[in-house]
Every structure is written in structure tokens, then in C-alpha cells.
Amino acid sequence: MVKSLIAKSLNQALEALDNHSYQIVAGGTDMLIQNRSHTGMPIGYKQDIIYINLIDELNYIKEDKENIYIGANTRLETILESDITPKILKDVILEMASPAIRHTATLAGNIGNASPAGDSLVVLYLLDCKLEIKSINNTRTVFLKDFITGVRKIALNNNELITKLIIPKTNFTNIYFRKVGPRLSDAISKLSFAGGYLIENNQIKDLRIALGAVYITIIRSREIEKEFIGITVDELVENKEKLIKAYEPLIKPIDDQRSNRNYRKKVALNLIKEFISKIEEA
Ligand SMILES: Cc1cc2nc3c(=O)[nH]c(=O)nc-3n(C[C@H](O)[C@H](O)[C@H](O)COP(=O)(O)OP(=O)(O)OC[C@H]3O[C@@H](n4cnc5c(N)ncnc54)[C@H](O)[C@@H]3O)c2cc1C
């Protein structure tokens, strides 16, 4: 039988992780599904578990001049209700699961699960999110894009916890988020898109595009973005096809029960086109 530990403080959790190998459980909304029993028996965890969602020190959302800081245990619904939360993050959370799930699930759990279809990831990549990772003797900060290394693969040692999300503030002129799913809520994405831009004096000062569920990790290419920053809106519109073509080879979706690769690729390219049209119309 597996053992479980309910950690009440960060220090207790980090000491426990340093001394023993545990599966971390926060809201448990992914873990319960992945370990569910199909025979009506209770959930069958394969490893001892440490439940961290009662650690209050990790439940907050705050800001300073440069960044927004979200404690790893902050529930999606709390983030949704906060005045500090950027609009595009609210847009994505509103389309995640249902209120009941959002009252227990966390962003750290969506990150820890590292599914290419994890909805918050596309927006967190767009916002250049960083993570604070702690072990009993060390604290490190890593970009989310470097933390997720593949499908369900993360760069986390056994004795470490994600403790904080650090989201740099942006001053986008406009943002755009689209989740393509079979219905409006409680649905896993077929694919998703997040974009943001800043225009000053008719010049593109910032341009970011992220795509979810069309590759093993979220797609975001700073190289492509750089090529189109610094030009005028008219020049961007003139070069729309060039921009779309630049993303084409990066988009390598799979066929699965939710959709197929042709549909995903076509819609992903259409969403880039739609995003550029929004800039044109602005
Ligand atoms: C009905 C239903 C609907 C859903 N709908 C959506 C949806 O629309 N979009 C979507 O993206 N997801 C959806 N999900 C999946 C899930 O709710 C999210 O991924 C959620 O954000 C997971 O958070 P959690 O706190 O429950 O994670 P948990 O299940 O507790 O953990 C998930 C993973 O993250 C790790 N982890 C958690 N916290 C930490 C930490 N602090 N440090 C290190 N590792 C950690 C765990 O070890 C585990 O591997 C849905 C799930 C259900 C059951």
C-alpha cells in the first residue's frame, strides 16, 4: 500500500522530498484521472504521495513594478478573480475545465503535467513565464520554456517543488486567445493560440505568437517574431504570407481521438492569419 503525507508547511514538504521519493499532488485533478481505477476501486497511486495543496505559504498572487508572482498552490479560480491577473491569463483560465475543478486545480499542476494541450501553457509561454524551484538547500529560477522538455517531461529533480510563477508585466496594445475544442467548457483543446502585440506610432514594437497542441511542446519562435518587430503595420500586412510560411514547418501535430493532424495544422495557420488581420483592423 502507498503512503501519503499531507504537508502543512513548505519546509516540511521540502524536507520530506529530500528524504524520500514522493509523487507530488496539488489539486489532484490530473493525478486523480491518471491514477483512477476502472474497476470501481479507490484511486490506485503507484508511488507514495505528498499532498501539498494545504501549504498556505504557496497560496498568493501579488505584484511589483516588473512582475506578477503567483504561488504554486493558488487555485485557478483565485487567479481568475484577482485584479492583478493579466487579461489574457483570465481568458485562458475561463475556458479551463469547470468552476468546481478550477476551485482546486493550480497552474503549477498544469505545468507539472506538461501536456502539449495544457491550456495555460500557451499563454504562460507567450508571457515569458519563469518558475521558482526550491529544494531544501537550493532555490533556482528557470524559464518555463526550458522547464518543459517534452510530452509529460519536466526538468524537476526528485527533491524539488515548483514554488512560484513569475510573470513579467507586458503593455500589449492587444491580445488574442483562442481555444479550439469540441465545446466551450470542460473540453480538452484540439489546439490553442495566443498572440500579443504592441504598436507605437504605427510601428510593431512587440509581436508574440504561441501555439498549443500542435507539437510536443508549445511552439514559440523568438527568431520569427524578431524578423517582424520594428517594421510598420503596413509592412507586416504586406508580409503576412511570409510570416505564416515561417511557422508552417514548426507545426507538427499528431492524430488522436480529439482531432487529426491536417485539421490541426490548417486551423493553426488560419489562427495566425486571423491574428494578423486583427492587427490590420486595429
Ligand atoms: C474534468 C476535468 C477537466 C479538465 N479540463 C482542463 C482544461 O480545460 N484545460 C486544461 O489544461 N486542463 C484541464 N484539466 C486538467 C487539470 O485540471 C489541469 O491540468 C490542472 O491545472 C492541474 O492542476 P492540479 O493542481 O490539479 O495538478 P495535480 O493533478 O495535483 O498535478 C499535476 C502534475 O503536476 C505536478 N505538480 C503539481 N504541483 C506541483 C508543484 N508545486 N511542483 C512540482 N510539481 C507539481 C504533479 O506531480 C503532477 O505531475 C481538466 C481535468 C479534469 C478532471
Coordinates of N, CA and C and ligand atoms in Angstrom, one line a residue, residues 23-34 52-53 58 72-73 76 95-98 101 104-114 117-120 147 154 156 160-163 179 185-189, ligand 1:
Q23 N 5.4 11.2 -5.1 CA 4.7 11.8 -6.2 C 4.0 13.0 -5.6
I24 N 4.2 14.2 -6.2 CA 3.6 15.4 -5.7 C 2.1 15.5 -6.2
V25 N 1.2 15.9 -5.3 CA -0.2 16.1 -5.6 C -0.6 17.5 -5.1
A26 N -1.0 18.3 -6.0 CA -1.5 19.7 -5.6 C -3.1 19.6 -5.6
G27 N -3.7 20.1 -6.7 CA -5.2 20.0 -6.7 C -5.6 18.6 -7.0
G28 N -4.8 17.8 -7.6 CA -5.0 16.4 -7.8 C -5.9 16.1 -9.0
T29 N -6.3 17.2 -9.8 CA -7.3 17.0 -10.9 C -6.7 16.3 -12.1
D30 N -5.4 16.3 -12.3 CA -4.7 15.5 -13.3 C -4.3 14.1 -12.6
M31 N -3.8 14.2 -11.4 CA -3.3 12.9 -10.8 C -4.4 11.9 -10.6
L32 N -5.6 12.4 -10.2 CA -6.8 11.5 -9.9 C -7.2 10.8 -11.2
I33 N -7.2 11.6 -12.3 CA -7.5 11.0 -13.6 C -6.5 9.9 -14.0
Q34 N -5.2 10.3 -13.9 CA -4.1 9.4 -14.4 C -4.0 8.1 -13.5
I52 N 0.3 18.7 -1.3 CA 0.9 20.0 -0.9 C -0.1 21.1 -0.9
N53 N -1.3 20.8 -1.3 CA -2.3 21.9 -1.6 C -2.7 22.7 -0.3
L58 N 2.2 29.0 -0.1 CA 2.3 28.9 -1.6 C 1.0 29.4 -2.2
A72 N 2.6 28.6 -6.0 CA 2.3 27.4 -6.8 C 0.9 26.8 -6.4
N73 N 0.4 27.1 -5.2 CA -0.8 26.5 -4.7 C -2.0 27.3 -5.0
L76 N -6.9 28.1 -9.6 CA -7.2 28.8 -10.8 C -8.3 29.8 -10.6
E95 N -11.7 29.4 -19.8 CA -12.0 28.3 -20.7 C -11.4 26.9 -20.2
M96 N -10.9 26.9 -19.0 CA -10.3 25.7 -18.5 C -11.3 25.0 -17.6
A97 N -11.6 23.7 -17.9 CA -12.4 22.9 -17.1 C -13.8 23.5 -16.7
S98 N -14.1 23.4 -15.4 CA -15.4 24.0 -14.9 C -15.1 24.6 -13.6
I101 N -13.6 22.3 -10.8 CA -12.2 21.9 -11.0 C -11.3 23.1 -10.7
T104 N -9.9 23.9 -7.3 CA -8.9 23.1 -6.6 C -7.6 23.0 -7.5
A105 N -7.8 23.1 -8.8 CA -6.6 23.0 -9.7 C -5.7 24.2 -9.6
T106 N -4.4 24.0 -10.0 CA -3.4 25.0 -10.0 C -2.7 25.2 -11.3
L107 N -2.0 26.3 -11.5 CA -1.2 26.5 -12.7 C 0.0 25.6 -12.6
A108 N 0.6 25.5 -11.4 CA 1.8 24.6 -11.2 C 1.4 23.2 -11.7
G109 N 0.2 22.8 -11.4 CA -0.2 21.4 -11.8 C -0.3 21.3 -13.3
N110 N -0.9 22.3 -13.9 CA -1.0 22.3 -15.4 C 0.4 22.3 -16.0
I111 N 1.4 23.0 -15.4 CA 2.8 22.9 -15.8 C 3.4 21.6 -15.5
G112 N 3.2 21.1 -14.3 CA 3.8 19.8 -13.9 C 3.3 18.6 -14.8
N113 N 2.1 18.7 -15.2 CA 1.5 17.7 -16.1 C 2.2 17.7 -17.5
A114 N 2.6 18.9 -17.9 CA 3.4 19.0 -19.2 C 2.7 18.4 -20.4
A117 N -1.3 19.9 -24.7 CA -2.7 20.5 -24.7 C -3.0 21.2 -23.4
G118 N -2.1 21.4 -22.5 CA -2.3 22.1 -21.2 C -2.6 23.5 -21.6
D119 N -3.8 24.0 -21.3 CA -4.3 25.3 -21.8 C -3.5 26.5 -21.4
S120 N -3.1 26.5 -20.1 CA -2.5 27.7 -19.6 C -1.1 27.9 -20.2
F147 N 11.9 24.5 -18.9 CA 11.5 23.6 -17.8 C 10.7 22.4 -18.4
I154 N 9.5 17.1 -17.5 CA 9.9 18.4 -17.0 C 11.3 18.2 -16.3
L156 N 12.7 18.7 -13.4 CA 12.5 18.8 -11.9 C 13.2 17.6 -11.2
E160 N 12.7 18.4 -5.5 CA 12.3 19.8 -5.7 C 10.8 20.0 -5.9
L161 N 10.4 21.2 -5.7 CA 9.0 21.7 -5.9 C 9.0 23.0 -6.7
I162 N 8.0 23.1 -7.5 CA 7.7 24.5 -8.1 C 7.1 25.3 -7.0
T163 N 7.6 26.4 -6.7 CA 7.1 27.2 -5.6 C 6.4 28.5 -6.0
K179 N -9.1 29.0 -28.0 CA -9.0 27.6 -27.7 C -10.0 26.9 -28.7
S185 N -16.8 24.6 -22.7 CA -16.1 24.4 -21.4 C -16.0 22.9 -21.1
D186 N -15.1 22.6 -20.1 CA -14.9 21.2 -19.8 C -14.4 20.3 -21.0
A187 N -13.6 21.0 -21.8 CA -13.1 20.2 -23.0 C -11.6 20.4 -23.1
I188 N -11.0 19.3 -23.5 CA -9.5 19.3 -23.8 C -9.3 19.9 -25.2
S189 N -8.4 20.8 -25.3 CA -8.1 21.5 -26.6 C -7.8 20.6 -27.7
Ligands
LIG1 C1 -12.9 17.4 -15.6 C2 -11.6 17.9 -15.9 C3 -11.5 19.0 -16.9 C4 -10.2 19.5 -17.2 N1 -10.2 20.5 -18.1 C5 -9.0 21.0 -18.4 C6 -8.9 22.1 -19.4 O1 -9.9 22.5 -19.9 N2 -7.6 22.5 -19.7 C7 -6.5 22.0 -19.2 O2 -5.4 22.5 -19.5 N3 -6.6 21.1 -18.2 C8 -7.8 20.5 -17.8 N4 -7.8 19.6 -16.9 C9 -6.6 19.1 -16.3 C10 -6.2 19.7 -14.9 O3 -7.4 20.2 -14.2 C11 -5.2 20.8 -15.1 O4 -4.0 20.4 -15.7 C12 -4.8 21.5 -13.7 O5 -4.2 22.7 -13.9 C13 -3.9 20.6 -12.9 O6 -3.7 21.2 -11.6 P1 -3.6 20.3 -10.3 O7 -3.2 21.3 -9.2 O8 -4.9 19.6 -10.1 O9 -2.5 19.3 -10.6 P2 -2.2 17.8 -10.0 O10 -3.1 16.8 -10.6 O11 -2.1 17.9 -8.5 O12 -0.7 17.6 -10.5 C14 -0.4 17.5 -11.9 C15 1.1 17.3 -12.1 O13 1.8 18.4 -11.7 C16 2.7 18.1 -10.6 N5 2.7 19.2 -9.7 C17 1.7 19.8 -9.1 N6 2.1 20.9 -8.3 C18 3.4 20.9 -8.4 C19 4.4 21.7 -7.8 N7 4.1 22.7 -7.0 N8 5.7 21.4 -8.0 C20 6.1 20.3 -8.9 N9 5.2 19.5 -9.5 C21 3.9 19.8 -9.2 C22 2.2 16.8 -10.1 O14 3.2 16.0 -9.5 C23 1.6 16.1 -11.3 O15 2.6 15.5 -12.1 C24 -9.1 19.0 -16.5 C25 -9.2 18.0 -15.6 C26 -10.4 17.5 -15.3 C27 -10.5 16.4 -14.2

